Amino acid sequence: MAAGLLVSCKDSKMTNVFDTDEEAEEDSIEAFVGDTLHLFEEAEEPPVAVDELFSDFLYEFMGDSRFQHQRIVFPLPCRQGEDVKSLSKQEWDTFNRLDGEDVFAVIYERVQDLELQKDTTIKSVAIERFVLNGHEVEKYDFNRRNGKWMLTDLKKKRLEDMPNGDFLHFYAQFMEDSVFQRESLAPSIRVVLTSEDGEEAPEVDEIDADDWFEMARELPLPQNALVNINYGQTCLGQNRKTLLLQGLSNGMQMQFKFNKNGSGWQLKEIEY
């Protein structure tokens, strides 16, 4: 911009660049302000690609408060049973319990359901936040409106009314009670280490309970709240669950595979 102003002044009939009249000065100021505002306006709106994959949108939504405000329908309905309240923009900033989350889960039963993350045609996604010592799940409903992802609704649901309620209850006890955790480990846990490019054969090992507790100290297992992204994956109540953990900004991805038998859930395999 400064170079443009200098060229403009150099090409004018004025012999001294400081001897400008008021009208020229006002025009220059208006042009500068207009161009500057235009730059900020361009920076505010992310590229259209941010609305193709929900994961890309979520990264922007979590990292940019201005963008976040643009993508929430205010006043935001907040429903708990028959009780309906609403959150203003200011109230949302105080309430927002998604703030600070950097590890998200995807709980699924069928491998093919993982493809939903790559589906650019899905119209709705829910984020389900469960506090491990609580009895409720906060369900944040996101829907596409005119091609853009928008947070349109917030619901508070009882844990027992959620499709994965039984598994969430188990996970809470698994994280809070080390004795229960040891009892919920298979005698031999399979560990699969895949290559980053996926071209090399995975390395496979097995660990016991003592190895697990040593290993678990370094694992990104959610300690306080589990935040599940529900893309619409099928929940058939089968006797297996995979807990996929993904880092929002660091590319981390780990899978913990559980099977259910007569005595409850057991951790059978870890893949990363």
Short mmCIF file of C-alpha atoms in Angstrom, two decimals:
data_model
loop_
_atom_site.label_atom_id
_atom_site.label_comp_id
_atom_site.label_asym_id
_atom_site.label_seq_id
_atom_site.Cartn_x
_atom_site.Cartn_y
_atom_site.Cartn_z
CA MET A 1 0.00 0.00 0.00
CA ALA A 2 2.81 2.44 0.89
CA ALA A 3 4.51 1.79 -2.44
CA GLY A 4 1.24 2.51 -4.26
CA LEU A 5 0.89 5.86 -2.48
CA LEU A 6 4.45 6.86 -3.34
CA VAL A 7 3.98 6.02 -7.01
CA SER A 8 0.75 8.00 -7.07
CA CYS A 9 2.44 11.00 -5.56
CA LYS A 10 5.47 10.72 -7.82
CA ASP A 11 3.33 10.72 -10.97
CA SER A 12 1.29 13.76 -9.90
CA LYS A 13 2.06 17.35 -10.94
CA MET A 14 3.05 18.25 -7.38
CA THR A 15 6.72 19.09 -6.96
CA ASN A 16 6.70 18.43 -3.18
CA VAL A 17 5.00 15.29 -1.89
CA PHE A 18 4.24 17.01 1.41
CA ASP A 19 2.30 19.87 -0.26
CA THR A 20 -0.99 17.97 -0.74
CA ASP A 21 -4.34 19.64 -0.62
CA GLU A 22 -7.05 18.50 1.80
CA GLU A 23 -9.12 16.74 -0.86
CA ALA A 24 -6.22 14.61 -2.08
CA GLU A 25 -5.30 13.78 1.49
CA GLU A 26 -8.85 12.69 2.29
CA ASP A 27 -8.98 10.54 -0.85
CA SER A 28 -5.73 8.84 0.12
CA ILE A 29 -6.96 8.17 3.66
CA GLU A 30 -10.28 6.79 2.42
CA ALA A 31 -8.52 4.55 -0.08
CA PHE A 32 -6.13 3.27 2.58
CA VAL A 33 -8.91 2.58 5.10
CA GLY A 34 -11.07 0.94 2.44
CA ASP A 35 -8.29 -1.34 1.26
CA THR A 36 -7.34 -2.22 4.84
CA LEU A 37 -10.91 -3.12 5.80
CA HIS A 38 -11.16 -5.17 2.63
CA LEU A 39 -8.12 -7.17 3.69
CA PHE A 40 -9.65 -7.88 7.11
CA GLU A 41 -12.95 -8.90 5.51
CA GLU A 42 -11.14 -11.36 3.29
CA ALA A 43 -9.27 -12.81 6.26
CA GLU A 44 -12.47 -13.33 8.28
CA GLU A 45 -14.04 -15.83 5.90
CA PRO A 46 -12.17 -19.15 5.56
CA PRO A 47 -12.08 -20.92 2.19
CA VAL A 48 -15.13 -22.88 1.08
CA ALA A 49 -13.20 -26.13 1.68
CA VAL A 50 -13.64 -25.66 5.43
CA ASP A 51 -17.25 -26.82 5.05
CA GLU A 52 -16.52 -29.96 3.05
CA LEU A 53 -15.25 -32.23 5.84
CA PHE A 54 -16.65 -31.74 9.32
CA SER A 55 -13.19 -32.33 10.82
CA ASP A 56 -11.83 -29.32 8.88
CA PHE A 57 -14.75 -27.19 10.03
CA LEU A 58 -14.29 -28.32 13.63
CA TYR A 59 -10.61 -27.35 13.57
CA GLU A 60 -11.57 -23.83 12.48
CA PHE A 61 -14.54 -23.68 14.88
CA MET A 62 -12.41 -24.59 17.90
CA GLY A 63 -9.49 -22.34 17.03
CA ASP A 64 -11.13 -19.08 15.96
CA SER A 65 -13.65 -17.41 18.30
CA ARG A 66 -14.78 -14.95 15.62
CA PHE A 67 -15.50 -17.80 13.19
CA GLN A 68 -17.19 -19.72 16.02
CA HIS A 69 -19.63 -16.88 16.65
CA GLN A 70 -20.44 -16.75 12.94
CA ARG A 71 -21.33 -20.45 12.94
CA ILE A 72 -23.73 -20.56 15.89
CA VAL A 73 -27.44 -19.82 15.53
CA PHE A 74 -28.11 -17.28 18.28
CA PRO A 75 -30.04 -17.36 20.48
CA LEU A 76 -28.95 -21.00 20.75
CA PRO A 77 -31.75 -23.33 21.98
CA CYS A 78 -30.70 -25.35 25.03
CA ARG A 79 -33.07 -28.23 25.75
CA GLN A 80 -33.35 -30.47 28.78
CA GLY A 81 -36.41 -32.66 28.58
CA GLU A 82 -39.39 -30.35 28.15
CA ASP A 83 -37.46 -27.34 29.44
CA VAL A 84 -36.13 -25.05 26.71
CA LYS A 85 -33.86 -22.10 27.34
CA SER A 86 -31.66 -20.11 25.00
CA LEU A 87 -28.08 -18.84 25.10
CA SER A 88 -27.06 -15.43 23.83
CA LYS A 89 -23.64 -14.83 22.32
CA GLN A 90 -22.35 -13.51 25.64
CA GLU A 91 -23.84 -16.44 27.56
CA TRP A 92 -22.29 -18.90 25.12
CA ASP A 93 -18.81 -17.49 25.77
CA THR A 94 -19.30 -18.18 29.48
CA PHE A 95 -21.01 -21.56 28.99
CA ASN A 96 -18.83 -23.01 26.19
CA ARG A 97 -17.52 -26.30 27.57
CA LEU A 98 -15.98 -27.38 24.28
CA ASP A 99 -13.32 -24.72 24.70
CA GLY A 100 -9.92 -26.27 25.34
CA GLU A 101 -10.79 -29.75 24.06
CA ASP A 102 -8.01 -31.05 21.83
CA VAL A 103 -8.71 -34.80 21.78
CA PHE A 104 -11.96 -36.04 20.25
CA ALA A 105 -13.32 -39.58 20.13
CA VAL A 106 -15.27 -41.52 17.55
CA ILE A 107 -17.03 -44.55 19.07
CA TYR A 108 -17.97 -47.11 16.44
CA GLU A 109 -18.79 -50.79 15.95
CA ARG A 110 -18.36 -51.31 12.19
CA VAL A 111 -15.15 -50.46 10.33
CA GLN A 112 -17.13 -49.12 7.36
CA ASP A 113 -18.62 -46.42 9.58
CA LEU A 114 -15.21 -44.73 9.70
CA GLU A 115 -15.79 -43.69 6.10
CA LEU A 116 -18.47 -41.27 7.34
CA GLN A 117 -15.66 -38.93 8.41
CA LYS A 118 -14.73 -38.51 4.75
CA ASP A 119 -18.30 -38.09 3.50
CA THR A 120 -18.81 -34.54 2.22
CA THR A 121 -22.55 -35.07 1.70
CA ILE A 122 -23.65 -35.69 5.30
CA LYS A 123 -26.02 -33.01 6.59
CA SER A 124 -25.78 -33.38 10.37
CA VAL A 125 -23.15 -34.27 12.98
CA ALA A 126 -23.44 -34.31 16.77
CA ILE A 127 -20.72 -33.75 19.35
CA GLU A 128 -21.53 -35.60 22.58
CA ARG A 129 -19.64 -34.48 25.68
CA PHE A 130 -19.74 -36.74 28.71
CA VAL A 131 -18.18 -35.74 32.05
CA LEU A 132 -16.79 -38.97 33.50
CA ASN A 133 -18.20 -38.49 36.99
CA GLY A 134 -21.56 -37.22 35.74
CA HIS A 135 -24.86 -38.71 34.62
CA GLU A 136 -25.63 -36.44 31.67
CA VAL A 137 -24.40 -35.97 28.13
CA GLU A 138 -24.32 -32.59 26.40
CA LYS A 139 -25.25 -33.05 22.75
CA TYR A 140 -24.22 -30.28 20.34
CA ASP A 141 -26.11 -30.58 17.05
CA PHE A 142 -24.42 -29.24 13.92
CA ASN A 143 -26.32 -29.00 10.64
CA ARG A 144 -25.52 -27.76 7.15
CA ARG A 145 -27.37 -24.59 6.23
CA ASN A 146 -26.81 -23.19 2.76
CA GLY A 147 -23.69 -25.33 2.52
CA LYS A 148 -22.23 -24.11 5.82
CA TRP A 149 -21.89 -26.02 9.08
CA MET A 150 -23.82 -24.34 11.88
CA LEU A 151 -24.33 -25.20 15.56
CA THR A 152 -28.11 -25.13 15.74
CA ASP A 153 -29.09 -26.86 18.96
CA LEU A 154 -27.80 -28.00 22.36
CA LYS A 155 -29.44 -30.81 24.32
CA LYS A 156 -28.77 -32.33 27.73
CA LYS A 157 -29.52 -36.04 27.74
CA ARG A 158 -29.49 -38.66 30.46
CA LEU A 159 -26.62 -41.11 30.10
CA GLU A 160 -28.93 -44.10 30.05
CA ASP A 161 -30.85 -42.61 27.10
CA MET A 162 -27.74 -42.41 24.89
CA PRO A 163 -26.99 -45.21 22.37
CA ASN A 164 -23.49 -45.64 23.83
CA GLY A 165 -24.59 -45.04 27.41
CA ASP A 166 -23.56 -48.49 28.65
CA PHE A 167 -20.07 -48.14 27.17
CA LEU A 168 -19.64 -44.58 28.48
CA HIS A 169 -20.57 -45.74 31.97
CA PHE A 170 -17.97 -48.50 31.66
CA TYR A 171 -15.30 -46.09 30.40
CA ALA A 172 -15.85 -43.76 33.35
CA GLN A 173 -15.31 -46.59 35.83
CA PHE A 174 -12.38 -47.88 33.75
CA MET A 175 -10.59 -44.53 34.13
CA GLU A 176 -11.48 -43.89 37.77
CA ASP A 177 -10.88 -47.30 39.36
CA SER A 178 -7.49 -48.95 38.78
CA VAL A 179 -8.66 -52.27 40.25
CA PHE A 180 -11.65 -52.32 37.90
CA GLN A 181 -9.34 -51.29 35.05
CA ARG A 182 -7.03 -54.26 35.68
CA GLU A 183 -10.05 -56.58 35.74
CA SER A 184 -11.17 -55.10 32.41
CA LEU A 185 -7.99 -55.99 30.54
CA ALA A 186 -7.70 -59.10 28.41
CA PRO A 187 -4.99 -61.51 29.66
CA SER A 188 -2.98 -60.55 26.59
CA ILE A 189 -3.54 -57.21 24.82
CA ARG A 190 -2.62 -57.03 21.15
CA VAL A 191 -0.68 -53.92 20.10
CA VAL A 192 -0.56 -53.02 16.40
CA LEU A 193 1.84 -50.32 15.22
CA THR A 194 1.14 -49.13 11.68
CA SER A 195 3.52 -47.16 9.49
CA GLU A 196 2.74 -43.52 8.78
CA ASP A 197 2.45 -44.07 5.02
CA GLY A 198 0.61 -47.37 5.42
CA GLU A 199 2.91 -49.06 2.93
CA GLU A 200 4.85 -51.20 5.39
CA ALA A 201 3.42 -54.20 7.18
CA PRO A 202 2.26 -53.31 10.70
CA GLU A 203 4.32 -54.40 13.69
CA VAL A 204 2.39 -56.60 16.10
CA ASP A 205 3.20 -57.23 19.75
CA GLU A 206 1.40 -58.35 22.89
CA ILE A 207 1.46 -56.84 26.38
CA ASP A 208 0.11 -57.87 29.77
CA ALA A 209 -1.62 -55.82 32.47
CA ASP A 210 1.62 -54.54 34.00
CA ASP A 211 2.86 -53.39 30.59
CA TRP A 212 -0.49 -51.67 30.04
CA PHE A 213 -0.29 -49.59 33.21
CA GLU A 214 3.23 -48.54 32.30
CA MET A 215 2.13 -47.65 28.79
CA ALA A 216 -1.10 -45.93 29.84
CA ARG A 217 0.82 -43.14 31.57
CA GLU A 218 1.80 -41.80 28.15
CA LEU A 219 -1.50 -42.40 26.36
CA PRO A 220 -3.93 -39.56 25.51
CA LEU A 221 -6.87 -41.26 27.24
CA PRO A 222 -9.44 -38.62 28.28
CA GLN A 223 -9.36 -38.26 32.06
CA ASN A 224 -12.17 -35.82 32.83
CA ALA A 225 -14.54 -35.74 29.87
CA LEU A 226 -15.00 -37.91 26.80
CA VAL A 227 -16.06 -35.96 23.70
CA ASN A 228 -17.51 -38.22 21.01
CA ILE A 229 -18.19 -37.12 17.41
CA ASN A 230 -21.32 -38.82 16.11
CA TYR A 231 -21.31 -38.82 12.30
CA GLY A 232 -24.28 -41.17 12.25
CA GLN A 233 -22.35 -44.38 12.80
CA THR A 234 -24.56 -47.36 13.51
CA CYS A 235 -25.04 -48.39 17.13
CA LEU A 236 -26.42 -51.92 17.12
CA GLY A 237 -25.58 -52.73 20.72
CA GLN A 238 -23.15 -55.40 19.56
CA ASN A 239 -20.56 -56.84 21.89
CA ARG A 240 -17.69 -54.77 20.54
CA LYS A 241 -16.75 -51.11 20.54
CA THR A 242 -13.78 -49.25 19.15
CA LEU A 243 -12.75 -46.01 20.80
CA LEU A 244 -10.90 -43.95 18.20
CA LEU A 245 -9.04 -40.97 19.67
CA GLN A 246 -7.93 -38.17 17.35
CA GLY A 247 -5.89 -35.07 18.08
CA LEU A 248 -7.53 -31.94 16.73
CA SER A 249 -4.33 -30.28 15.55
CA ASN A 250 -1.47 -32.76 15.86
CA GLY A 251 -2.57 -35.67 13.68
CA MET A 252 -2.56 -38.12 16.61
CA GLN A 253 -4.75 -41.18 16.09
CA MET A 254 -5.16 -44.26 18.29
CA GLN A 255 -7.75 -47.01 18.45
CA PHE A 256 -8.72 -48.98 21.56
CA LYS A 257 -10.79 -52.07 20.81
CA PHE A 258 -13.10 -53.53 23.46
CA ASN A 259 -15.14 -56.73 23.46
CA LYS A 260 -17.99 -57.54 25.81
CA ASN A 261 -18.48 -60.92 27.41
CA GLY A 262 -20.49 -62.20 30.35
CA SER A 263 -18.35 -60.33 32.87
CA GLY A 264 -18.37 -56.97 31.07
CA TRP A 265 -16.17 -55.03 28.68
CA GLN A 266 -12.51 -55.93 28.11
CA LEU A 267 -9.73 -54.08 26.30
CA LYS A 268 -8.45 -56.46 23.62
CA GLU A 269 -6.35 -54.43 21.21
CA ILE A 270 -4.58 -51.10 20.69
CA GLU A 271 -3.73 -49.79 17.25
CA TYR A 272 -1.79 -46.66 16.39
#
